[in-house]
Coordinates of C-alpha atoms in Angstrom, one line a residue:
M1 CA -55.6 -11.3 -12.3
A2 CA -55.2 -7.6 -12.8
S3 CA -58.6 -7.5 -14.6
F4 CA -60.4 -9.4 -12.0
K5 CA -59.2 -6.4 -9.4
A6 CA -60.0 -3.7 -11.9
S7 CA -63.5 -5.6 -12.6
M8 CA -63.9 -5.8 -8.5
L9 CA -63.0 -2.2 -8.1
A10 CA -65.3 -1.0 -10.7
A11 CA -68.3 -2.9 -9.3
L12 CA -68.0 -1.5 -5.7
P13 CA -70.3 1.7 -4.7
L14 CA -68.0 4.8 -5.0
Y15 CA -67.6 4.9 -0.9
H16 CA -66.2 1.5 -0.7
L17 CA -64.0 2.4 -3.4
I18 CA -62.7 5.1 -1.5
L19 CA -62.0 3.1 1.6
V20 CA -60.4 0.3 -0.4
L21 CA -58.0 3.2 -1.6
L22 CA -57.4 4.7 1.4
F23 CA -56.7 1.5 3.1
T24 CA -54.4 0.3 0.7
S25 CA -52.4 3.5 0.3
S26 CA -52.1 3.8 4.1
H27 CA -49.7 0.7 4.2
H28 CA -47.4 2.2 1.4
I29 CA -47.3 5.7 2.9
S30 CA -45.7 6.5 5.9
K31 CA -47.3 9.3 7.7
P32 CA -44.8 11.9 9.5
V33 CA -44.4 12.0 13.0
F34 CA -44.2 15.0 14.5
A35 CA -41.5 16.1 17.1
D36 CA -43.1 17.7 20.3
D37 CA -41.9 20.6 22.1
R38 CA -41.0 18.4 24.8
L39 CA -38.5 16.3 22.8
I40 CA -36.8 19.6 21.7
E41 CA -36.8 21.0 25.1
L42 CA -35.2 17.9 26.5
Q43 CA -32.8 17.6 23.5
C44 CA -31.7 21.2 24.0
H45 CA -32.2 21.4 28.0
N46 CA -28.2 20.6 28.6
A47 CA -27.0 23.1 26.1
Q48 CA -25.5 26.3 27.9
V49 CA -28.2 28.2 26.1
P50 CA -31.2 26.2 25.4
A51 CA -32.7 29.0 23.6
V52 CA -30.4 29.0 20.6
C53 CA -30.7 25.6 20.3
I54 CA -34.6 25.6 20.5
Q55 CA -34.8 28.7 18.2
C56 CA -32.6 26.3 15.6
L57 CA -34.8 23.5 15.8
K58 CA -38.1 25.6 15.3
S59 CA -36.9 27.7 12.9
D60 CA -36.3 24.5 10.3
P61 CA -39.4 23.3 8.7
R62 CA -38.1 19.6 9.4
G63 CA -38.0 20.4 12.8
E64 CA -41.9 19.7 13.2
V65 CA -41.3 16.2 11.5
V66 CA -38.3 14.9 13.2
S67 CA -39.1 12.2 15.7
D68 CA -35.8 11.3 17.0
N69 CA -32.5 12.7 18.5
V70 CA -30.8 11.9 15.7
G71 CA -33.0 13.9 13.5
I72 CA -32.7 16.8 16.1
A73 CA -28.9 16.6 16.0
T74 CA -29.1 17.0 12.0
I75 CA -31.3 19.7 12.1
V76 CA -28.7 21.7 14.8
L77 CA -25.8 20.6 12.6
K78 CA -27.3 22.3 9.8
C79 CA -27.9 25.5 11.6
L80 CA -24.4 25.2 12.8
S81 CA -23.1 24.7 9.0
N82 CA -25.3 27.8 8.0
N83 CA -24.1 29.8 10.4
A84 CA -20.4 29.2 9.7
E85 CA -21.7 30.0 5.9
T86 CA -22.8 33.2 7.2
L87 CA -19.8 34.0 9.0
A88 CA -17.1 33.2 6.0
K89 CA -19.3 35.7 4.1
N90 CA -19.2 38.4 6.5
L91 CA -15.2 37.9 7.2
S92 CA -14.5 38.1 3.6
S93 CA -16.6 41.1 3.1
L94 CA -14.7 42.8 6.1
A95 CA -11.5 41.5 5.0
S96 CA -12.2 43.3 1.5
G97 CA -12.6 46.7 3.1
V98 CA -9.3 46.4 5.2
R99 CA -6.1 48.2 4.0
D100 CA -3.5 47.0 6.7
K101 CA -2.2 43.5 5.4
N102 CA -2.0 41.9 8.8
I103 CA -5.5 42.6 10.0
K104 CA -6.7 41.9 6.1
S105 CA -4.9 38.3 6.4
L106 CA -6.4 37.7 9.9
L107 CA -9.8 38.1 8.5
Q108 CA -9.1 36.0 5.4
D109 CA -7.8 33.3 7.8
C110 CA -10.8 33.4 9.7
E111 CA -12.8 33.1 6.6
Q112 CA -11.0 30.4 5.4
G113 CA -11.4 28.8 8.8
F114 CA -15.2 28.9 8.7
V115 CA -15.0 27.3 4.7
Q116 CA -13.1 24.7 6.6
A117 CA -15.6 24.3 9.1
K118 CA -18.5 23.9 6.9
H119 CA -16.6 21.0 5.4
D120 CA -16.1 19.5 8.7
L121 CA -19.9 20.1 9.9
S122 CA -20.8 18.0 6.3
T123 CA -18.5 15.3 7.4
A124 CA -20.1 15.4 10.7
T125 CA -23.2 14.9 9.4
N126 CA -22.5 12.1 7.5
Q127 CA -20.9 10.4 10.4
L128 CA -23.9 10.9 12.5
K129 CA -26.2 9.4 9.6
R130 CA -23.6 6.3 9.8
K131 CA -24.4 6.6 13.4
D132 CA -20.6 7.0 14.5
Y133 CA -21.3 9.4 17.1
D134 CA -17.6 9.7 18.3
K135 CA -16.6 10.8 14.7
T136 CA -19.7 13.0 14.5
N137 CA -18.5 15.0 17.6
H138 CA -14.8 15.0 16.9
F139 CA -15.9 17.0 13.6
V140 CA -18.1 19.3 15.4
R141 CA -15.4 19.8 17.9
T142 CA -12.6 20.4 14.9
A143 CA -15.2 23.3 13.4
L144 CA -15.5 24.7 16.8
E145 CA -11.6 25.0 16.8
Q146 CA -11.8 27.4 13.9
E147 CA -14.1 29.8 15.6
V148 CA -12.3 29.8 18.7
T149 CA -9.0 30.6 17.1
C150 CA -10.4 33.3 15.0
S151 CA -12.2 34.8 18.1
K152 CA -9.1 35.2 19.8
N153 CA -7.0 36.5 17.0
V154 CA -9.7 39.3 16.7
A155 CA -9.7 39.9 20.5
S156 CA -6.0 39.9 20.5
L157 CA -5.7 42.9 18.4
K158 CA -8.8 44.4 19.7
L159 CA -10.4 44.6 16.2
K160 CA -13.6 46.6 15.8
V161 CA -15.7 43.9 14.3
P162 CA -19.4 44.7 13.8
N163 CA -22.0 43.1 16.5
N164 CA -23.8 41.2 14.0
V165 CA -20.5 39.3 13.7
L166 CA -19.7 38.8 17.2
F167 CA -22.9 37.9 17.9
E168 CA -22.9 35.3 14.9
M169 CA -19.8 33.7 16.5
R170 CA -21.6 33.5 19.9
V171 CA -24.5 31.8 18.3
Y172 CA -21.9 29.4 16.7
E173 CA -20.3 28.4 19.8
D174 CA -23.5 28.0 21.2
L175 CA -25.0 25.7 18.6
S176 CA -21.7 23.8 18.9
D177 CA -22.1 23.2 22.5
A178 CA -25.9 22.2 21.8
A179 CA -24.8 19.6 19.1
M180 CA -22.2 18.1 20.6
R181 CA -24.1 17.6 24.1
I182 CA -27.0 15.9 22.0
I183 CA -24.8 13.7 20.3
D184 CA -23.0 12.8 23.6
R185 CA -26.4 11.7 24.9
F186 CA -26.9 8.9 22.1

């Protein structure tokens, strides 16, 4: 049978051969479906700061190929996880330059909180893939609590924290809010 197909294909003119190959290959390869700006805006619309959500989605190369809400939520969780990693590194760097034991300890606690948050966000992503949206939101909320605790501790000691770290913390809160609101709509 295979030799019959091969002889048939060899007997076809080149343009027919190309058409046959294109037709048969199109049934095996799924074409990416592109997300439109409207879907992204719709999902980010309910966030307190939709611009942060939209910027996250447009900055990820996968943002152009997602076609559903779960794909969008997955990208927002990835942005959030990257943000947690950046904050952990920044706080570690800050802690290494501090002499006061109490402040150093507080910054190290914040660093560890963001390390834990990254783990919680990984678990949230796994729960999202399993379509367990309540657990997904639970782990996003748990990861957010790490930032809220750190932010309160930094504010209570009136620490001078660089503006870029404070900005990243605000972005973290905004992305957490966006993720939970998107997931709540499933």
